[in-house]
Coordinates of C-alpha atoms in Angstrom, one line a residue:
Chain L
M1 CA 28.5 -123.6 0.9
K2 CA 30.9 -124.1 3.7
F3 CA 34.2 -122.7 4.8
R4 CA 36.3 -123.3 7.9
A5 CA 40.0 -122.5 8.3
K6 CA 42.4 -122.2 11.1
I7 CA 45.9 -120.7 11.6
V8 CA 48.0 -121.6 14.6
D9 CA 51.4 -120.5 13.5
G10 CA 52.4 -117.0 14.7
A11 CA 54.5 -116.2 11.7
C12 CA 51.7 -117.2 9.3
L13 CA 49.2 -115.2 11.3
N14 CA 51.4 -112.0 11.1
H15 CA 52.0 -112.5 7.4
F16 CA 48.2 -112.9 6.8
T17 CA 47.6 -109.8 8.8
R18 CA 50.1 -107.8 6.8
I19 CA 48.5 -109.0 3.6
S20 CA 45.1 -108.0 4.9
N21 CA 46.4 -104.6 5.8
M22 CA 47.8 -104.1 2.4
I23 CA 44.5 -105.1 0.7
A24 CA 42.7 -102.6 3.0
K25 CA 44.9 -99.9 1.8
L26 CA 44.5 -100.8 -1.9
A27 CA 40.7 -101.4 -2.1
K28 CA 37.9 -100.3 0.1
T29 CA 35.6 -103.1 -1.0
C30 CA 36.9 -106.3 -2.6
T31 CA 36.0 -109.8 -3.5
L32 CA 37.4 -112.7 -1.6
R33 CA 37.5 -115.9 -3.7
I34 CA 37.9 -119.2 -1.8
S35 CA 38.9 -122.3 -3.7
P36 CA 40.4 -125.6 -2.5
D37 CA 44.0 -124.5 -2.9
K38 CA 43.9 -120.7 -2.9
L39 CA 42.5 -117.5 -1.5
N40 CA 42.2 -114.5 -3.8
F41 CA 41.5 -110.9 -3.1
I42 CA 40.1 -109.4 -6.2
L43 CA 39.2 -105.9 -7.4
C44 CA 37.8 -105.8 -10.9
D45 CA 38.2 -102.8 -13.2
K46 CA 34.7 -101.2 -12.9
L47 CA 34.4 -97.6 -13.5
A48 CA 33.7 -97.0 -9.8
N49 CA 37.3 -98.0 -9.1
G50 CA 38.6 -95.7 -11.8
G51 CA 39.5 -98.6 -13.9
V52 CA 42.1 -99.9 -11.5
S53 CA 42.1 -103.7 -11.0
M54 CA 43.9 -105.9 -8.5
W55 CA 44.5 -109.7 -8.2
C56 CA 46.1 -111.0 -5.1
E57 CA 46.7 -114.7 -4.7
L58 CA 47.9 -116.8 -1.8
E59 CA 48.3 -120.6 -1.4
Q60 CA 46.1 -121.7 1.5
E61 CA 48.4 -124.4 2.7
N62 CA 51.2 -121.8 3.3
F63 CA 49.0 -120.2 6.0
F64 CA 46.3 -122.5 7.3
N65 CA 46.9 -125.8 9.0
E66 CA 43.2 -126.6 8.7
F67 CA 41.3 -125.7 5.6
Q68 CA 37.9 -127.0 4.6
M69 CA 35.7 -125.6 1.9
E70 CA 32.7 -126.6 -0.1
G71 CA 31.7 -124.3 -3.0
V72 CA 28.3 -123.5 -4.5
S73 CA 28.3 -126.8 -6.3
A74 CA 30.5 -129.8 -7.2
E75 CA 31.4 -128.4 -10.7
N76 CA 31.9 -124.9 -9.3
N77 CA 33.8 -125.6 -6.2
E78 CA 34.5 -122.0 -5.3
I79 CA 33.0 -119.3 -3.1
Y80 CA 33.0 -115.6 -4.1
L81 CA 32.3 -113.1 -1.3
E82 CA 32.2 -109.3 -1.3
L83 CA 33.5 -107.6 1.8
T84 CA 34.8 -104.3 3.2
S85 CA 38.6 -104.9 3.4
E86 CA 39.0 -102.8 6.5
N87 CA 36.7 -105.0 8.5
L88 CA 39.0 -108.0 8.0
S89 CA 42.2 -106.1 8.8
R90 CA 40.6 -104.6 11.9
A91 CA 39.5 -108.0 13.1
L92 CA 43.0 -109.3 12.5
K93 CA 44.5 -106.5 14.6
T94 CA 43.3 -108.4 17.7
A95 CA 45.1 -111.5 16.6
Q96 CA 48.6 -110.1 17.1
N97 CA 49.8 -112.6 19.7
A98 CA 47.0 -115.0 19.4
R99 CA 47.3 -118.7 20.0
A100 CA 44.9 -119.5 17.1
L101 CA 42.8 -117.8 14.5
K102 CA 39.7 -119.4 13.1
I103 CA 37.7 -118.1 10.1
K104 CA 34.4 -119.6 9.0
L105 CA 31.4 -118.7 6.9
T106 CA 28.3 -118.3 9.0
N107 CA 24.8 -117.0 8.8
K108 CA 23.9 -114.9 11.8
H109 CA 20.8 -113.0 10.6
F110 CA 22.9 -112.2 7.5
P111 CA 25.8 -113.9 5.9
C112 CA 29.1 -113.3 7.8
L113 CA 32.7 -114.3 7.8
T114 CA 33.3 -115.0 11.4
V115 CA 36.8 -114.5 12.7
S116 CA 37.5 -115.8 16.1
V117 CA 40.8 -115.2 17.8
E118 CA 41.9 -117.2 20.8
L119 CA 44.1 -115.0 23.0
L120 CA 46.3 -116.0 25.8
S121 CA 45.7 -114.2 29.0
M122 CA 47.7 -113.7 32.2
S123 CA 46.0 -116.6 33.9
S124 CA 46.2 -119.9 32.0
S125 CA 42.6 -119.6 30.8
S126 CA 42.2 -118.2 27.3
R127 CA 39.9 -115.6 25.9
I128 CA 38.1 -115.7 22.6
V129 CA 37.4 -112.6 20.7
T130 CA 34.9 -113.0 17.8
H131 CA 34.3 -110.7 14.9
D132 CA 31.4 -111.1 12.6
I133 CA 32.2 -109.5 9.2
P134 CA 29.1 -108.9 7.1
I135 CA 29.6 -110.2 3.5
K136 CA 27.7 -110.5 0.4
V137 CA 27.7 -113.8 -1.5
I138 CA 28.4 -113.1 -5.2
P139 CA 26.1 -115.1 -7.4
R140 CA 27.5 -117.6 -10.0
K141 CA 26.5 -115.4 -13.0
L142 CA 28.8 -112.6 -12.0
W143 CA 31.9 -114.8 -11.6
K144 CA 33.1 -114.3 -15.1
D145 CA 33.9 -110.6 -14.3
L146 CA 36.1 -111.7 -11.5
Q147 CA 38.6 -113.9 -13.3
E148 CA 42.3 -113.5 -13.3
P149 CA 43.1 -110.6 -15.6
V150 CA 45.0 -111.4 -18.8
V151 CA 48.3 -109.6 -18.8
P152 CA 48.9 -108.1 -22.2
D153 CA 52.3 -108.2 -23.8
P154 CA 54.2 -105.3 -22.3
D155 CA 56.3 -102.9 -24.3
V156 CA 58.7 -102.6 -21.4
S157 CA 59.3 -104.8 -18.4
I158 CA 61.5 -103.4 -15.6
Y159 CA 62.3 -104.1 -12.0
L160 CA 61.0 -101.4 -9.6
P161 CA 63.3 -99.3 -7.4
V162 CA 63.0 -99.1 -3.6
L163 CA 59.3 -98.5 -3.2
K164 CA 59.8 -96.2 -0.2
T165 CA 61.7 -93.7 -2.4
M166 CA 59.1 -94.0 -5.1
K167 CA 56.4 -93.3 -2.6
S168 CA 58.1 -90.3 -1.1
V169 CA 58.6 -88.8 -4.5
V170 CA 55.0 -89.5 -5.7
E171 CA 53.6 -88.1 -2.5
K172 CA 55.3 -84.8 -3.1
M173 CA 54.4 -84.8 -6.8
K174 CA 50.8 -85.2 -5.8
N175 CA 50.9 -81.7 -4.2
I176 CA 51.8 -80.3 -7.6
S177 CA 49.8 -82.2 -10.2
N178 CA 47.0 -84.8 -10.5
H179 CA 48.6 -86.5 -13.5
L180 CA 51.8 -88.3 -13.8
V181 CA 53.7 -90.0 -16.6
I182 CA 55.5 -93.2 -15.8
E183 CA 58.0 -94.3 -18.4
A184 CA 60.7 -96.9 -18.6
N185 CA 63.0 -98.5 -21.1
L186 CA 64.9 -101.8 -21.6
D187 CA 68.1 -100.2 -20.3
G188 CA 67.0 -100.2 -16.7
E189 CA 65.8 -96.7 -16.6
L190 CA 62.5 -95.6 -15.1
N191 CA 61.2 -92.0 -14.9
L192 CA 58.3 -90.3 -13.1
K193 CA 57.3 -87.0 -14.7
I194 CA 54.8 -84.4 -13.8
E195 CA 54.2 -81.2 -15.7
T196 CA 52.1 -78.1 -14.9
E197 CA 52.1 -74.5 -16.1
L198 CA 54.4 -73.6 -13.2
V199 CA 56.8 -76.5 -12.9
C200 CA 58.1 -79.7 -14.5
V201 CA 59.5 -82.4 -12.2
T202 CA 61.2 -85.5 -13.4
T203 CA 62.7 -88.2 -11.1
H204 CA 65.1 -90.6 -12.8
F205 CA 65.8 -94.1 -11.5
K206 CA 68.7 -95.8 -13.1
D207 CA 70.3 -99.3 -13.2
L208 CA 67.1 -101.0 -12.2
G209 CA 67.5 -104.1 -14.5
N210 CA 65.1 -105.6 -16.8
P211 CA 63.8 -109.2 -16.7
P212 CA 64.6 -111.4 -19.7
L213 CA 62.1 -110.8 -22.5
A214 CA 59.4 -113.4 -23.1
S215 CA 59.3 -113.0 -26.8
E216 CA 62.8 -112.2 -28.0
S217 CA 62.0 -112.0 -31.7
T218 CA 59.5 -109.1 -31.7
H219 CA 61.8 -106.9 -29.6
E220 CA 65.1 -107.6 -31.3
D221 CA 65.3 -104.5 -33.4
R222 CA 63.8 -102.3 -30.8
N223 CA 66.0 -99.5 -29.5
V224 CA 66.9 -100.4 -25.9
E225 CA 66.7 -96.8 -24.8
H226 CA 63.3 -96.2 -26.3
M227 CA 60.8 -95.3 -23.5
A228 CA 57.4 -96.8 -23.2
E229 CA 55.1 -94.4 -21.2
V230 CA 51.7 -94.1 -19.7
H231 CA 49.8 -91.1 -18.4
I232 CA 48.1 -92.1 -15.2
D233 CA 46.2 -90.6 -12.2
I234 CA 48.8 -89.9 -9.6
R235 CA 46.5 -90.8 -6.7
K236 CA 46.0 -94.3 -8.0
L237 CA 49.8 -94.8 -8.1
L238 CA 50.1 -93.3 -4.6
Q239 CA 47.4 -95.6 -3.3
F240 CA 49.2 -98.6 -4.7
L241 CA 52.6 -97.5 -3.2
A242 CA 51.1 -96.6 0.1
G243 CA 49.8 -100.1 0.4
Q244 CA 53.3 -101.6 0.3
Q245 CA 54.4 -101.3 3.9
V246 CA 57.1 -103.9 3.5
N247 CA 59.5 -104.0 0.7
P248 CA 58.4 -106.9 -1.6
T249 CA 60.5 -109.9 -2.4
K250 CA 60.1 -109.1 -6.1
A251 CA 58.7 -106.1 -7.8
L252 CA 58.2 -105.8 -11.5
C253 CA 56.6 -103.1 -13.6
N254 CA 55.2 -103.7 -17.0
I255 CA 54.2 -100.9 -19.3
V256 CA 52.0 -101.1 -22.3
N257 CA 52.6 -97.8 -24.2
N258 CA 49.7 -95.4 -23.6
K259 CA 47.5 -98.1 -22.4
M260 CA 48.3 -99.2 -18.8
V261 CA 50.9 -100.0 -16.2
H262 CA 50.9 -103.3 -14.5
F263 CA 52.7 -103.9 -11.2
D264 CA 53.6 -107.5 -10.4
L265 CA 54.8 -108.0 -6.8
L266 CA 55.7 -110.9 -4.7
H267 CA 55.5 -110.6 -0.9
E268 CA 57.3 -113.8 0.2
D269 CA 54.8 -116.3 -1.2
V270 CA 51.8 -114.0 -1.9
S271 CA 51.5 -112.5 -5.4
L272 CA 49.9 -109.2 -6.0
Q273 CA 49.0 -107.8 -9.4
Y274 CA 47.8 -104.2 -9.8
F275 CA 46.7 -102.6 -13.0
I276 CA 46.4 -98.9 -13.5
P277 CA 44.9 -97.8 -16.8
A278 CA 46.0 -94.8 -18.9
L279 CA 44.0 -91.6 -18.5
S280 CA 41.8 -91.0 -21.4
Chain I
M1 CA 76.7 -86.5 -10.2
P2 CA 80.1 -85.4 -11.5
L3 CA 80.2 -81.7 -11.0
L4 CA 83.8 -80.9 -11.8
T5 CA 84.3 -81.8 -15.4
Q6 CA 85.3 -79.1 -17.9
Q7 CA 82.1 -79.6 -19.8
I8 CA 80.2 -78.7 -16.8
Q9 CA 82.4 -75.6 -16.3
D10 CA 81.6 -74.5 -19.8
E11 CA 77.9 -75.2 -19.3
D12 CA 78.0 -73.2 -16.1
D13 CA 79.0 -70.0 -18.0
Q14 CA 75.5 -69.8 -19.4
Y15 CA 74.1 -69.6 -15.9
S16 CA 73.9 -66.3 -14.0
L17 CA 73.5 -68.3 -10.7
V18 CA 74.9 -71.7 -9.8
A19 CA 74.7 -73.0 -6.2
S20 CA 75.4 -76.4 -4.7
L21 CA 74.5 -77.8 -1.3
D22 CA 75.5 -81.2 0.1
N23 CA 72.4 -81.1 2.4
V24 CA 69.3 -79.5 0.9
R25 CA 67.6 -79.4 4.3
N26 CA 69.8 -76.5 5.3
L27 CA 68.0 -74.5 2.7
S28 CA 64.5 -76.0 3.0
T29 CA 64.4 -75.5 6.8
I30 CA 65.1 -71.8 6.6
L31 CA 62.7 -71.3 3.7
K32 CA 60.0 -73.1 5.5
A33 CA 60.4 -70.6 8.3
I34 CA 59.4 -67.7 6.1
H35 CA 56.8 -69.6 4.1
F36 CA 53.6 -67.7 5.1
R37 CA 52.8 -66.5 1.6
E38 CA 52.7 -68.3 -1.7
H39 CA 55.4 -66.2 -3.5
A40 CA 58.8 -65.1 -2.7
T41 CA 61.4 -62.9 -4.3
C42 CA 65.0 -64.2 -4.6
F43 CA 67.8 -61.8 -4.7
A44 CA 71.3 -63.2 -5.3
T45 CA 74.7 -61.4 -5.2
K46 CA 78.1 -62.9 -4.9
N47 CA 77.7 -62.6 -1.1
G48 CA 74.7 -64.9 -1.0
I49 CA 71.0 -65.3 -1.5
K50 CA 68.3 -63.3 0.1
V51 CA 64.7 -64.7 -0.1
T52 CA 62.0 -62.2 0.8
V53 CA 58.3 -62.9 1.6
E54 CA 56.0 -60.0 2.1
N55 CA 52.4 -59.7 3.4
A56 CA 50.4 -56.7 2.2
K57 CA 53.4 -54.4 2.7
C58 CA 53.0 -54.8 6.4
V59 CA 55.2 -57.8 7.2
Q60 CA 58.4 -58.7 5.6
A61 CA 60.4 -61.8 6.2
N62 CA 63.9 -62.2 4.9
A63 CA 66.1 -65.3 4.8
F64 CA 69.8 -64.5 4.2
I65 CA 71.9 -67.4 3.1
Q66 CA 75.5 -66.5 2.8
A67 CA 77.6 -67.8 0.0
G68 CA 79.8 -69.7 2.5
I69 CA 77.0 -72.1 3.3
F70 CA 77.1 -73.5 -0.2
Q71 CA 79.7 -76.0 -1.4
E72 CA 79.7 -74.1 -4.7
F73 CA 78.4 -70.6 -5.3
K74 CA 78.8 -68.6 -8.5
V75 CA 76.9 -65.4 -9.5
Q76 CA 77.9 -64.1 -12.9
E77 CA 76.1 -60.8 -12.8
E78 CA 76.0 -57.9 -10.3
S79 CA 72.8 -59.2 -8.9
V80 CA 70.2 -61.8 -10.0
T81 CA 66.6 -61.3 -9.0
F82 CA 63.4 -63.3 -9.7
R83 CA 60.1 -64.0 -8.1
I84 CA 59.1 -67.6 -7.6
N85 CA 56.3 -69.7 -6.1
L86 CA 57.6 -70.6 -2.7
T87 CA 55.2 -73.5 -2.1
V88 CA 56.3 -75.2 -5.3
L89 CA 59.9 -74.5 -4.5
L90 CA 59.6 -76.1 -1.1
D91 CA 57.7 -79.1 -2.6
C92 CA 60.6 -79.6 -5.0
L93 CA 63.3 -79.2 -2.4
S94 CA 61.6 -81.9 -0.2
I95 CA 60.8 -84.2 -3.2
F96 CA 62.6 -87.1 -1.5
G97 CA 60.4 -86.7 1.6
S98 CA 59.9 -84.2 4.4
S99 CA 61.4 -86.4 7.2
P100 CA 64.9 -87.5 6.5
M101 CA 65.8 -91.2 6.4
P102 CA 68.6 -91.7 8.8
G103 CA 72.0 -91.6 7.2
T104 CA 70.9 -90.2 3.9
L105 CA 71.5 -86.7 2.6
T106 CA 69.9 -85.1 -0.4
A107 CA 72.3 -83.0 -2.5
L108 CA 71.1 -79.9 -4.4
R109 CA 72.4 -78.1 -7.4
M110 CA 70.5 -74.9 -8.3
C111 CA 71.0 -73.2 -11.7
Y112 CA 69.4 -70.0 -13.1
Q113 CA 70.1 -68.9 -16.6
G114 CA 68.7 -65.4 -16.2
Y115 CA 65.7 -63.2 -16.8
G116 CA 62.9 -65.2 -18.4
Y117 CA 64.4 -68.6 -17.7
P118 CA 63.1 -71.1 -15.2
L119 CA 65.0 -72.0 -12.1
M120 CA 66.6 -75.5 -12.4
L121 CA 66.9 -77.7 -9.4
F122 CA 68.9 -81.0 -9.5
L123 CA 68.3 -83.1 -6.4
E124 CA 70.1 -86.3 -5.7
E125 CA 69.6 -88.9 -3.0
G126 CA 71.0 -92.4 -3.1
G127 CA 71.7 -92.4 -6.8
V128 CA 68.2 -91.2 -7.7
V129 CA 68.1 -87.8 -9.4
T130 CA 65.1 -85.5 -9.6
V131 CA 65.2 -82.5 -12.0
C132 CA 62.8 -79.6 -11.4
K133 CA 62.2 -76.7 -13.7
I134 CA 60.3 -74.0 -11.9
N135 CA 59.0 -71.0 -13.9
T136 CA 60.1 -67.7 -12.5
Q137 CA 58.2 -64.4 -12.6
E138 CA 58.8 -60.7 -12.8
P139 CA 60.4 -59.7 -9.4
E140 CA 58.2 -57.3 -7.4
E141 CA 59.4 -54.3 -5.5
T142 CA 60.0 -55.1 -1.9
L143 CA 60.2 -52.8 1.0
D144 CA 63.8 -51.7 1.7
F145 CA 64.9 -51.0 5.1
D146 CA 68.1 -49.0 5.7
F147 CA 69.8 -50.8 8.6
C148 CA 72.9 -50.0 10.5
S149 CA 74.3 -51.6 13.6
T150 CA 74.5 -48.6 15.9
N151 CA 71.6 -47.0 17.9
V152 CA 70.7 -50.2 19.8
I153 CA 69.1 -49.3 23.1
N154 CA 68.0 -52.6 24.5
K155 CA 69.2 -56.1 23.8
I156 CA 67.9 -59.3 25.3
I157 CA 68.9 -62.8 24.4
L158 CA 66.5 -65.6 25.3
Q159 CA 66.5 -69.3 24.7
S160 CA 63.7 -69.9 22.2
E161 CA 62.2 -73.0 24.0
G162 CA 61.0 -70.6 26.6
L163 CA 59.3 -68.5 24.0
R164 CA 58.0 -71.3 21.8
E165 CA 55.1 -72.1 24.1
A166 CA 54.4 -68.5 24.8
F167 CA 54.1 -67.7 21.1
S168 CA 52.0 -70.7 20.3
E169 CA 49.6 -69.8 23.1
L170 CA 49.2 -66.1 22.4
D171 CA 45.7 -65.0 23.0
M172 CA 44.5 -64.4 19.5
T173 CA 41.4 -62.5 20.6
S174 CA 43.7 -59.7 21.4
E175 CA 44.3 -57.3 18.6
V176 CA 47.8 -56.5 19.7
L177 CA 50.9 -58.0 21.3
Q178 CA 52.6 -55.6 23.6
I179 CA 56.3 -56.1 24.2
T180 CA 58.0 -54.3 27.1
M181 CA 61.7 -54.1 27.6
S182 CA 63.0 -52.4 30.6
P183 CA 66.1 -52.1 32.9
D184 CA 63.6 -52.3 35.8
K185 CA 60.8 -54.7 36.5
P186 CA 59.2 -56.4 34.6
Y187 CA 62.4 -56.5 32.5
F188 CA 60.8 -58.4 29.5
R189 CA 57.1 -58.7 29.2
L190 CA 54.7 -60.0 26.5
S191 CA 51.2 -58.8 27.0
T192 CA 47.9 -59.5 25.3
F193 CA 44.5 -57.9 25.8
G194 CA 41.9 -60.3 24.7
N195 CA 38.2 -61.0 25.4
A196 CA 38.9 -62.9 28.5
G197 CA 41.2 -60.2 29.9
S198 CA 44.8 -59.2 29.7
S199 CA 47.6 -61.6 30.1
H200 CA 51.2 -60.8 30.9
L201 CA 54.1 -63.1 30.5
D202 CA 57.2 -61.9 32.4
Y203 CA 60.8 -63.0 31.8
P204 CA 62.9 -61.7 34.8
K205 CA 66.4 -60.8 34.0
D206 CA 67.9 -63.5 36.1
S207 CA 65.7 -66.2 34.6
D208 CA 67.3 -69.5 33.4
L209 CA 66.1 -68.7 29.9
M210 CA 67.8 -65.3 29.8
E211 CA 71.1 -65.6 28.1
A212 CA 71.9 -61.9 28.0
F213 CA 70.2 -58.8 29.3
H214 CA 71.2 -55.3 28.4
C215 CA 68.5 -52.7 28.8
N216 CA 69.1 -48.9 28.9
Q217 CA 65.7 -47.5 28.5
T218 CA 62.2 -48.7 29.0
Q219 CA 60.4 -49.3 25.8
V220 CA 56.8 -50.5 25.4
N221 CA 55.5 -51.2 21.9
R222 CA 52.4 -52.8 20.4
Y223 CA 52.2 -54.9 17.3
K224 CA 49.3 -56.2 15.4
I225 CA 49.0 -59.8 16.5
S226 CA 47.4 -61.1 13.3
L227 CA 50.5 -60.2 11.3
L228 CA 52.8 -61.6 13.9
K229 CA 51.3 -65.0 14.5
P230 CA 52.1 -66.9 11.3
S231 CA 55.6 -65.9 11.1
T232 CA 56.6 -66.2 14.8
K233 CA 55.4 -69.8 14.9
A234 CA 57.9 -70.6 12.1
L235 CA 60.5 -68.3 13.6
V236 CA 60.5 -69.9 17.0
L237 CA 60.2 -73.5 15.7
S238 CA 63.5 -73.2 13.8
C239 CA 65.4 -71.3 16.4
K240 CA 67.7 -72.2 19.2
G241 CA 68.1 -68.8 20.8
L242 CA 66.2 -65.6 20.3
T243 CA 67.7 -62.1 20.6
F244 CA 65.4 -59.1 21.0
S245 CA 67.0 -55.8 20.5
S246 CA 65.4 -52.4 20.0
R247 CA 66.8 -49.3 18.5
L248 CA 66.7 -45.6 19.2
E249 CA 64.7 -43.9 16.5
C250 CA 62.7 -46.9 15.8
S251 CA 60.0 -46.2 18.4
G252 CA 59.5 -49.9 18.7
T253 CA 61.6 -51.7 16.3
I254 CA 62.6 -54.9 17.8
S255 CA 65.0 -57.3 16.1
A256 CA 64.6 -60.9 17.1
H257 CA 67.6 -63.0 16.1
C258 CA 67.6 -66.8 16.2
S259 CA 70.3 -69.4 15.8
L260 CA 69.6 -72.2 13.4
D261 CA 71.7 -75.4 13.5
L262 CA 73.2 -76.2 10.1
L263 CA 72.8 -79.9 9.3
G264 CA 75.4 -82.2 7.7
S265 CA 78.1 -79.6 7.0
S266 CA 81.5 -80.1 8.6
N267 CA 83.4 -77.0 7.6
L268 CA 80.9 -74.3 8.6
P269 CA 80.2 -72.6 11.9
S270 CA 77.3 -74.4 13.4
S271 CA 74.8 -71.6 13.7
A272 CA 72.8 -69.5 11.4
S273 CA 70.7 -66.7 12.5
Q274 CA 67.2 -65.3 12.0
S275 CA 66.3 -61.8 12.8
A276 CA 62.8 -60.4 13.1
R277 CA 62.3 -56.7 13.0
I278 CA 59.0 -55.6 14.5
T279 CA 58.2 -52.0 14.2
G280 CA 55.9 -50.0 16.4
N281 CA 53.7 -47.1 15.9
E282 CA 55.9 -44.8 13.9
P283 CA 57.7 -45.6 10.8
P284 CA 61.2 -46.9 11.5
H285 CA 64.6 -45.9 10.6
L286 CA 66.4 -49.0 11.6
A287 CA 69.7 -50.5 12.0
P288 CA 70.5 -54.2 11.3
Y289 CA 72.9 -56.4 13.1
H290 CA 76.0 -57.6 11.3
F291 CA 76.2 -61.3 11.9
L292 CA 79.2 -63.4 11.8
N293 CA 76.9 -66.2 11.2
N294 CA 76.0 -67.4 7.7
L295 CA 72.3 -67.8 7.7
C296 CA 70.1 -64.9 8.8
L297 CA 66.4 -64.6 8.8
S298 CA 64.8 -61.2 9.4
L299 CA 61.1 -60.4 9.8
V300 CA 59.9 -56.9 9.7
Y301 CA 56.5 -56.0 11.0
L302 CA 54.9 -52.7 10.3
L303 CA 51.7 -51.3 11.9

């Protein structure tokens, strides 16, 4: 197994850092999958995560100007590593104005992802800061649980409003209730509702727009104003929203009635999918 | 949200209280200042709304919000009273975030149908509307102080920045806070008697912080510091200027008035006031100030 990659472009480095910060906010521990063309940050829907799953994908050639990898074997040319997300984002913090960033798989008493940052200093000589991030190599037999999740046919698909507003509202709603209902219809309306003995709060987002339906036929006779809804844990939604520091290029929300809500975001060229299941 | 259609006017008739504000922060700021207990009693008449928070019948805080502050204010009955969870109310009023985004204002419309009905709040920011329905409770009896504006012996107006630090650094090991007002030295003194010793904070009458100083008689009064602390922090934080005045029969009633800046309203005078009434050793018979300002907060402390 081998992995070596290098980033020299400042903009690519900053973007990679932002993605890593986002992942650190979304998942404490996650899986990094390295394949010849892509890097994936994966969180699978184990009970420990509360059923939440995440799939983040980036094309390696958009970031790295050097990228070499050799998987476990020729037929399975992939590497699956488990790491603590915060370790990576902390290491990347030192790479803010770096000249170059190198990442490679090493074995220093235990398997590591070594991040070395070449920094410019006042004098013309450069400094190198190295971070050894401990990782766990995930054996081949567990790979099947870490595949790209199948997105079920949504009942409603809608574009999300400004995430900052959503986050402010959900943050306040969290003080009142642990559960939230997210509902949307094909008329561009999305509502967030909480209800306790003391108070009911509903926030209405309008004119959001819906993407064209994939399967026109099944939804033809559906009432456009009919709402599809899911009951979810408010903290999971807040965690997802808190991870979006920058407004995404594209943000879509898919709701499967009473089953789950699926967020499909695009941050420039990096795609993020986040699944929150319904509360049982 | 269109507020002036005939349909809305007809709907409004079912409500005993309707109030609209262009900037909800004017309301949430003043309510935050008296939020030291979970519940509050709201009392509305055609002159405005009074929100009262009481602590064990020893401390009373009142926020007076005159009708003129609101862009729309209608009270159908003689008076409308209800008890409400102030924590939940504040969470709802700040649903779009505690810190304002520059250039955005959150508008509020408040409707109350009457006894037994919930309080409805409609908040709007940037096209997004949040509707809150807060259950109300049976109003509780609150202490009623009979105030009139005469009988003021001493009156001191201070800039609150000067007091902010003093109040936040009060020696909490002291059981009491002693306030001295005098035409002679030390003029205005805050004293505590804690484990480490006694500490005195003097504000001479020619100090930069002193805006006005009128003292006729020396008055020294002590107040339970534990009752004072939570409310004064809020009081001073939201004030621009603090007025201390004490009255004749009160044996230690001090009114502290503060000016609050109103945000985002063009047609109103730019100050609101808060008043704190702190009573000393004997039960008071007090006189309030009549303010030309629209927002008034009063805190009453009893020993």
